[in-house]
Amino acid sequence: MADADSLNIDDVEYVSGEDDVDVDVDGGQVEESSGESKTYAARADAARSLKVVKKGRGHAEEEERDAETTERYAGDKFTGTSTIGSAEPAKSIEGWIIIVCNVHEEAQEEDLHDRFADFGEIRNLQLPLERRTGFVKGYALVEYRNKKEAENAIEDMNGKTFMGQKIVVDWAFHSRPLRRNKARR
């Protein structure tokens, strides 16, 4: 339903009939066929009170949307996005990928490569940048050939300080969804 303030008098469709109204342009007075007079403002208020029904996607009543949302996320249908629990890491097509979070915005690929090359041969290193600022988005993906190399990097680098910030290192992909611990409910 549209707000009464956002409805324009010009948006109301005119349908001719026996209750036609004459408008006095100078005074803004409206003469109805029955002889009664109304101001233009009163006619506009009447037009605002009309319910405008919009059809299509995104125009559902607020109550309908709230009920839909409540139903969608109620009960066991929605399990959440929790990462509590443990799961086996998943191998990508070419190797084992770890994610490095909380990377300093001015870090360079060389800095990360030098720090993580101690654990094994790095097959690929991705350090995404923000388009607007040109700074690092705050994470990096490092790919190793062997699982053992990636495990060593995670064990040694997780929680360490890198360029003045404490970084978090973990597996980028898991073989199955992580399950929530039922004891925590």
Backbone as CSV, one residue per row, in Angstrom:
resi,resn,N_x,N_y,N_z,CA_x,CA_y,CA_z,C_x,C_y,C_z
1,MET,0.842,-1.174,0.000,0.000,0.000,0.000,0.887,1.236,0.000
2,ALA,0.544,2.213,-0.830,1.338,3.428,-0.935,1.043,4.347,0.232
3,ASP,2.033,5.144,0.620,1.824,6.133,1.663,0.878,7.206,1.139
4,ALA,0.075,7.751,2.036,-0.845,8.807,1.650,-0.076,10.030,1.179
5,ASP,1.108,10.286,1.731,1.900,11.450,1.346,2.518,11.299,-0.028
6,SER,2.777,10.060,-0.453,3.445,9.851,-1.726,2.476,9.773,-2.895
7,LEU,1.161,9.732,-2.654,0.166,9.639,-3.705,-0.093,11.026,-4.261
8,ASN,-0.011,11.175,-5.543,-0.203,12.449,-6.206,-1.617,12.488,-6.755
9,ILE,-2.252,13.636,-6.715,-3.615,13.769,-7.218,-3.674,13.447,-8.697
10,ASP,-2.589,13.681,-9.408,-2.556,13.393,-10.839,-2.503,11.897,-11.114
11,ASP,-2.138,11.097,-10.100,-2.057,9.650,-10.276,-3.428,8.987,-10.235
12,VAL,-4.445,9.708,-9.770,-5.787,9.144,-9.672,-6.433,9.220,-11.043
13,GLU,-6.935,8.094,-11.519,-7.524,8.035,-12.840,-8.927,8.636,-12.810
14,TYR,-9.223,9.469,-13.786,-10.510,10.115,-13.856,-11.450,9.257,-14.684
15,VAL,-12.628,8.998,-14.121,-13.676,8.272,-14.832,-14.889,9.180,-14.874
16,SER,-15.347,9.505,-16.085,-16.484,10.417,-16.183,-17.767,9.703,-15.802
17,GLY,-18.647,10.467,-15.243,-19.921,9.907,-14.815,-20.870,11.014,-14.430
18,GLU,-21.971,10.669,-13.764,-22.961,11.678,-13.418,-22.535,12.547,-12.245
19,ASP,-21.510,12.163,-11.495,-21.034,12.970,-10.380,-19.854,13.850,-10.792
20,ASP,-19.842,14.315,-12.037,-18.747,15.147,-12.524,-18.639,16.413,-11.701
21,VAL,-17.449,16.939,-11.602,-17.159,18.088,-10.769,-16.600,19.199,-11.638
22,ASP,-17.017,20.420,-11.387,-16.474,21.584,-12.072,-15.463,22.239,-11.145
23,VAL,-14.337,22.652,-11.711,-13.299,23.264,-10.904,-13.172,24.722,-11.289
24,ASP,-13.179,25.604,-10.296,-12.934,27.016,-10.506,-11.439,27.231,-10.376
25,VAL,-10.796,27.557,-11.461,-9.348,27.654,-11.491,-8.842,28.741,-10.567
26,ASP,-9.531,29.856,-10.489,-9.042,30.972,-9.672,-9.142,30.680,-8.184
27,GLY,-10.239,30.214,-7.693,-10.457,30.064,-6.266,-10.137,28.683,-5.735
28,GLY,-9.962,27.719,-6.601,-9.696,26.369,-6.142,-10.935,25.701,-5.591
29,GLN,-12.111,26.273,-5.823,-13.353,25.693,-5.332,-13.863,24.668,-6.337
30,VAL,-14.465,23.635,-5.804,-14.996,22.580,-6.633,-16.505,22.558,-6.451
31,GLU,-17.226,22.605,-7.538,-18.683,22.558,-7.480,-19.117,21.175,-7.947
32,GLU,-19.825,20.462,-7.094,-20.344,19.163,-7.486,-21.707,19.358,-8.114
33,SER,-22.178,18.363,-8.836,-23.464,18.464,-9.522,-24.610,18.637,-8.536
34,SER,-24.441,18.201,-7.320,-25.498,18.351,-6.324,-25.538,19.749,-5.740
35,GLY,-24.570,20.607,-6.108,-24.564,21.966,-5.623,-23.670,22.172,-4.422
36,GLU,-23.173,21.113,-3.780,-22.292,21.265,-2.630,-20.903,21.652,-3.115
37,SER,-20.136,22.376,-2.289,-18.791,22.774,-2.693,-17.763,22.127,-1.768
38,LYS,-16.660,21.737,-2.367,-15.524,21.188,-1.628,-14.265,21.897,-2.109
39,THR,-13.301,22.028,-1.246,-12.043,22.615,-1.670,-11.226,21.566,-2.410
40,TYR,-10.284,22.054,-3.140,-9.393,21.163,-3.883,-8.609,20.267,-2.913
41,ALA,-8.251,20.807,-1.750,-7.502,20.038,-0.749,-8.330,18.871,-0.226
42,ALA,-9.623,19.086,-0.040,-10.480,17.997,0.435,-10.555,16.888,-0.603
43,ARG,-10.621,17.267,-1.866,-10.647,16.269,-2.939,-9.327,15.500,-2.992
44,ALA,-8.213,16.206,-2.772,-6.903,15.556,-2.763,-6.793,14.584,-1.599
45,ASP,-7.340,14.970,-0.422,-7.332,14.057,0.731,-8.121,12.797,0.431
46,ALA,-9.223,12.951,-0.248,-10.021,11.786,-0.614,-9.253,10.874,-1.562
47,ALA,-8.499,11.465,-2.464,-7.708,10.671,-3.412,-6.589,9.932,-2.690
48,ARG,-6.005,10.556,-1.669,-4.927,9.919,-0.923,-5.413,8.718,-0.127
49,SER,-6.659,8.765,0.272,-7.185,7.669,1.084,-7.486,6.426,0.261
50,LEU,-7.460,6.545,-1.063,-7.693,5.380,-1.909,-6.561,4.386,-1.736
51,LYS,-6.896,3.130,-1.733,-5.876,2.089,-1.599,-5.354,1.742,-2.990
52,VAL,-4.069,1.922,-3.191,-3.437,1.587,-4.456,-2.828,0.202,-4.320
53,VAL,-3.269,-0.731,-5.143,-2.775,-2.097,-5.082,-1.757,-2.285,-6.193
54,LYS,-0.548,-2.647,-5.798,0.500,-2.921,-6.774,0.653,-4.418,-6.896
55,LYS,0.825,-4.874,-8.096,0.998,-6.296,-8.335,2.417,-6.561,-8.795
56,GLY,2.881,-7.777,-8.564,4.209,-8.160,-9.018,5.099,-8.508,-7.858
57,ARG,6.329,-8.844,-8.170,7.287,-9.245,-7.149,7.678,-8.055,-6.297
58,GLY,7.775,-8.282,-5.005,8.247,-7.249,-4.101,7.170,-6.323,-3.588
59,HIS,5.918,-6.550,-3.961,4.849,-5.682,-3.515,3.882,-6.395,-2.581
60,ALA,4.328,-7.432,-1.929,3.475,-8.163,-0.988,3.248,-7.307,0.252
61,GLU,2.146,-7.549,0.909,1.864,-6.841,2.152,2.932,-7.184,3.178
62,GLU,3.206,-6.253,4.060,4.250,-6.441,5.060,3.971,-7.640,5.954
63,GLU,2.709,-7.824,6.315,2.363,-8.964,7.171,2.639,-10.287,6.454
64,GLU,2.333,-10.335,5.150,2.579,-11.550,4.378,4.074,-11.858,4.326
65,ARG,4.888,-10.826,4.123,6.339,-11.035,4.053,6.886,-11.520,5.383
66,ASP,6.407,-10.918,6.493,6.881,-11.341,7.811,6.511,-12.791,8.078
67,ALA,5.283,-13.186,7.719,4.850,-14.565,7.929,5.670,-15.521,7.079
68,GLU,5.961,-15.116,5.850,6.769,-15.945,4.956,8.180,-16.141,5.518
69,THR,8.778,-15.064,5.994,10.119,-15.129,6.558,10.146,-15.989,7.807
70,THR,9.155,-15.819,8.676,9.092,-16.610,9.899,8.957,-18.088,9.569
71,GLU,8.109,-18.405,8.609,7.910,-19.804,8.224,9.180,-20.395,7.615
72,ARG,9.857,-19.603,6.816,11.048,-20.094,6.125,12.156,-20.491,7.099
73,TYR,12.340,-19.708,8.156,13.449,-19.948,9.069,13.032,-20.634,10.367
74,ALA,11.822,-21.123,10.432,11.343,-21.757,11.658,11.699,-23.239,11.684
75,GLY,11.860,-23.745,12.888,12.036,-25.189,13.084,13.333,-25.734,12.542
76,ASP,13.272,-26.963,12.052,14.470,-27.663,11.599,14.834,-27.366,10.156
77,LYS,14.022,-26.572,9.464,14.309,-26.285,8.064,15.597,-25.479,7.905
78,PHE,15.840,-24.581,8.837,17.011,-23.716,8.748,18.018,-24.142,9.805
79,THR,19.188,-24.571,9.361,20.188,-25.069,10.298,21.199,-24.012,10.684
80,GLY,21.235,-22.903,9.972,22.173,-21.842,10.296,23.456,-21.966,9.500
81,THR,24.366,-21.060,9.767,25.631,-21.042,9.061,26.800,-21.187,10.016
82,SER,26.578,-21.853,11.115,27.610,-21.984,12.126,28.769,-22.841,11.619
83,THR,29.965,-22.513,12.043,31.139,-23.287,11.662,31.696,-24.052,12.848
84,ILE,30.837,-24.323,13.833,31.277,-25.043,15.017,31.374,-26.520,14.667
85,GLY,32.415,-27.176,15.118,32.600,-28.594,14.831,33.854,-28.793,14.005
86,SER,34.099,-30.014,13.630,35.278,-30.258,12.819,34.891,-31.080,11.611
87,ALA,35.552,-30.820,10.515,35.319,-31.557,9.285,36.657,-31.696,8.577
88,GLU,36.740,-32.650,7.718,37.966,-32.872,6.958,38.104,-31.799,5.885
89,PRO,39.320,-31.355,5.642,39.524,-30.386,4.565,39.294,-31.049,3.207
90,ALA,38.890,-30.250,2.241,38.645,-30.759,0.897,39.766,-30.300,-0.026
91,LYS,40.183,-31.196,-0.874,41.238,-30.884,-1.840,40.607,-30.218,-3.053
92,SER,41.254,-29.170,-3.528,40.791,-28.551,-4.760,41.323,-29.382,-5.929
93,ILE,41.091,-28.950,-7.118,41.512,-29.704,-8.298,43.024,-29.855,-8.344
94,GLU,43.740,-28.801,-7.996,45.196,-28.831,-8.120,45.940,-29.015,-6.807
95,GLY,45.325,-28.724,-5.677,46.058,-28.835,-4.421,45.179,-28.540,-3.224
96,TRP,45.822,-28.158,-2.116,45.147,-27.889,-0.848,45.189,-26.393,-0.580
97,ILE,44.015,-25.791,-0.392,43.920,-24.334,-0.261,43.624,-23.959,1.183
98,ILE,44.398,-22.993,1.670,44.148,-22.433,3.001,43.761,-20.971,2.833
99,ILE,43.000,-20.464,3.795,42.601,-19.060,3.774,43.297,-18.344,4.923
100,VAL,43.804,-17.178,4.630,44.487,-16.347,5.617,43.609,-15.106,5.808
101,CYS,43.060,-14.943,7.004,42.155,-13.827,7.298,42.867,-12.753,8.103
102,ASN,42.311,-11.554,8.051,42.829,-10.387,8.762,44.196,-9.962,8.229
103,VAL,44.346,-10.041,6.919,45.587,-9.608,6.279,45.593,-8.081,6.230
104,HIS,46.716,-7.485,6.527,46.861,-6.029,6.529,46.546,-5.479,5.145
105,GLU,45.874,-4.320,5.108,45.434,-3.753,3.832,46.575,-3.342,2.903
106,GLU,47.767,-3.139,3.428,48.893,-2.745,2.593,49.856,-3.898,2.309
107,ALA,49.433,-5.125,2.606,50.282,-6.293,2.364,50.434,-6.516,0.860
108,GLN,51.572,-7.075,0.486,51.847,-7.404,-0.913,51.929,-8.914,-1.066
109,GLU,51.766,-9.388,-2.303,51.860,-10.828,-2.564,53.236,-11.356,-2.163
110,GLU,54.263,-10.578,-2.404,55.627,-11.006,-2.056,55.766,-11.248,-0.558
111,ASP,55.180,-10.367,0.250,55.253,-10.515,1.705,54.629,-11.832,2.140
112,LEU,53.426,-12.122,1.632,52.754,-13.368,1.980,53.513,-14.579,1.443
113,HIS,54.002,-14.459,0.224,54.740,-15.582,-0.379,55.980,-15.911,0.440
114,ASP,56.716,-14.872,0.846,57.921,-15.104,1.648,57.580,-15.770,2.981
115,ARG,56.482,-15.365,3.594,56.116,-15.891,4.901,55.615,-17.332,4.835
116,PHE,54.851,-17.675,3.783,54.252,-19.003,3.681,55.069,-19.983,2.837
117,ALA,56.097,-19.530,2.161,56.931,-20.425,1.352,57.801,-21.325,2.230
118,ASP,57.965,-21.000,3.491,58.764,-21.822,4.399,58.151,-23.199,4.621
119,PHE,56.877,-23.351,4.355,56.180,-24.609,4.637,56.090,-25.527,3.423
120,GLY,56.411,-25.040,2.262,56.380,-25.865,1.057,56.192,-25.012,-0.183
121,GLU,56.130,-25.679,-1.316,55.977,-24.984,-2.588,54.556,-24.430,-2.708
122,ILE,54.458,-23.135,-2.946,53.166,-22.494,-3.133,52.822,-22.567,-4.608
123,ARG,51.705,-23.239,-4.903,51.284,-23.374,-6.297,50.535,-22.137,-6.768
124,ASN,49.772,-21.515,-5.874,48.980,-20.348,-6.247,48.751,-19.487,-5.008
125,LEU,48.801,-18.185,-5.197,48.549,-17.248,-4.106,47.627,-16.160,-4.651
126,GLN,46.476,-15.989,-4.016,45.533,-14.965,-4.451,45.342,-13.962,-3.323
127,LEU,45.511,-12.710,-3.658,45.374,-11.623,-2.700,44.429,-10.586,-3.316
128,PRO,43.097,-10.759,-3.132,42.116,-9.870,-3.779,42.217,-8.436,-3.282
129,LEU,42.033,-7.504,-4.219,42.067,-6.078,-3.912,40.689,-5.469,-4.105
130,GLU,40.400,-4.422,-3.315,39.169,-3.668,-3.511,39.362,-2.766,-4.711
131,ARG,38.363,-2.717,-5.558,38.482,-1.924,-6.785,38.559,-0.436,-6.511
132,ARG,37.760,0.035,-5.558,37.710,1.478,-5.308,38.982,2.005,-4.670
133,THR,39.513,1.282,-3.677,40.650,1.801,-2.922,41.984,1.246,-3.389
134,GLY,41.985,0.039,-3.952,43.228,-0.589,-4.357,43.924,-1.325,-3.223
135,PHE,43.327,-1.301,-2.033,43.902,-2.003,-0.897,43.425,-3.447,-0.862
136,VAL,44.122,-4.269,-0.076,43.769,-5.680,0.088,42.433,-5.777,0.805
137,LYS,41.612,-6.741,0.392,40.293,-6.929,1.008,40.379,-7.476,2.421
138,GLY,41.486,-8.062,2.809,41.633,-8.546,4.182,41.820,-10.040,4.280
139,TYR,41.877,-10.726,3.147,42.111,-12.166,3.179,42.959,-12.567,1.984
140,ALA,43.521,-13.759,2.083,44.315,-14.311,0.985,44.080,-15.807,0.914
141,LEU,44.234,-16.375,-0.262,44.123,-17.815,-0.468,45.487,-18.326,-0.910
142,VAL,45.980,-19.321,-0.196,47.290,-19.899,-0.495,47.084,-21.368,-0.812
143,GLU,47.627,-21.823,-1.937,47.448,-23.213,-2.363,48.782,-23.950,-2.332
144,TYR,48.768,-25.094,-1.666,49.941,-25.970,-1.581,49.667,-27.251,-2.358
145,ARG,50.744,-27.907,-2.783,50.622,-29.166,-3.518,50.232,-30.308,-2.579
146,ASN,50.830,-30.364,-1.379,50.605,-31.465,-0.442,49.774,-31.002,0.757
147,LYS,48.992,-31.931,1.290,48.170,-31.642,2.458,49.040,-31.358,3.674
148,LYS,50.140,-32.075,3.810,51.030,-31.909,4.963,51.620,-30.496,5.006
149,GLU,51.977,-29.967,3.843,52.515,-28.603,3.790,51.468,-27.590,4.266
150,ALA,50.238,-27.772,3.806,49.163,-26.861,4.198,48.876,-26.986,5.691
151,GLU,48.876,-28.224,6.212,48.639,-28.423,7.651,49.712,-27.721,8.478
152,ASN,50.972,-27.843,8.056,52.066,-27.178,8.772,51.895,-25.658,8.763
153,ALA,51.479,-25.120,7.634,51.269,-23.667,7.538,50.159,-23.228,8.479
154,ILE,49.080,-24.011,8.538,47.963,-23.659,9.430,48.402,-23.708,10.883
155,GLU,49.093,-24.776,11.264,49.531,-24.933,12.657,50.495,-23.843,13.087
156,ASP,51.444,-23.518,12.218,52.475,-22.553,12.604,52.025,-21.090,12.484
157,MET,51.190,-20.773,11.504,50.858,-19.367,11.248,49.558,-18.892,11.899
158,ASN,48.685,-19.795,12.286,47.424,-19.378,12.882,47.673,-18.662,14.212
159,GLY,47.181,-17.437,14.307,47.341,-16.649,15.527,48.621,-15.833,15.574
160,LYS,49.494,-15.958,14.588,50.736,-15.177,14.558,50.470,-13.758,14.073
161,THR,51.413,-12.874,14.346,51.312,-11.491,13.911,51.987,-11.340,12.554
162,PHE,51.279,-10.702,11.627,51.791,-10.455,10.284,51.511,-8.999,9.944
163,MET,52.558,-8.222,9.779,52.485,-6.787,9.494,51.663,-6.055,10.564
164,GLY,51.868,-6.443,11.820,51.225,-5.761,12.929,49.805,-6.218,13.238
165,GLN,49.299,-7.235,12.526,47.949,-7.733,12.772,47.989,-9.235,13.016
166,LYS,47.165,-9.694,13.941,47.073,-11.118,14.228,46.244,-11.788,13.131
167,ILE,46.832,-12.747,12.430,46.126,-13.403,11.327,45.512,-14.721,11.779
168,VAL,44.469,-15.117,11.082,43.783,-16.379,11.323,43.954,-17.220,10.066
169,VAL,44.455,-18.442,10.235,44.714,-19.315,9.100,43.938,-20.614,9.300
170,ASP,43.214,-21.044,8.253,42.414,-22.267,8.330,42.222,-22.808,6.914
171,TRP,41.592,-23.985,6.837,41.279,-24.581,5.538,40.237,-23.724,4.839
172,ALA,40.398,-23.529,3.554,39.429,-22.735,2.800,38.179,-23.541,2.486
173,PHE,38.317,-24.862,2.277,37.185,-25.702,1.895,37.143,-26.944,2.773
174,HIS,35.924,-27.400,3.043,35.724,-28.608,3.832,34.926,-29.612,3.011
175,SER,35.161,-30.901,3.281,34.538,-31.951,2.486,33.055,-32.119,2.780
176,ARG,32.611,-31.738,3.950,31.196,-31.839,4.305,30.847,-30.626,5.157
177,PRO,29.571,-30.320,5.235,29.209,-29.170,6.064,29.579,-29.411,7.520
178,LEU,29.998,-28.374,8.170,30.339,-28.476,9.577,29.067,-28.580,10.397
179,ARG,29.028,-29.485,11.345,27.831,-29.712,12.160,27.926,-28.921,13.453
180,ARG,26.803,-28.470,13.892,26.725,-27.729,15.143,26.705,-28.727,16.300
181,ASN,27.396,-28.403,17.346,27.448,-29.239,18.530,26.100,-29.137,19.249
182,LYS,25.375,-30.262,19.397,24.040,-30.240,19.991,24.067,-29.913,21.478
183,ALA,25.185,-30.111,22.135,25.288,-29.808,23.572,25.217,-28.307,23.820
184,ARG,25.502,-27.481,22.813,25.517,-26.034,22.995,24.127,-25.428,22.956
185,ARG,23.136,-26.155,22.492,21.778,-25.595,22.378,21.186,-25.369,23.665
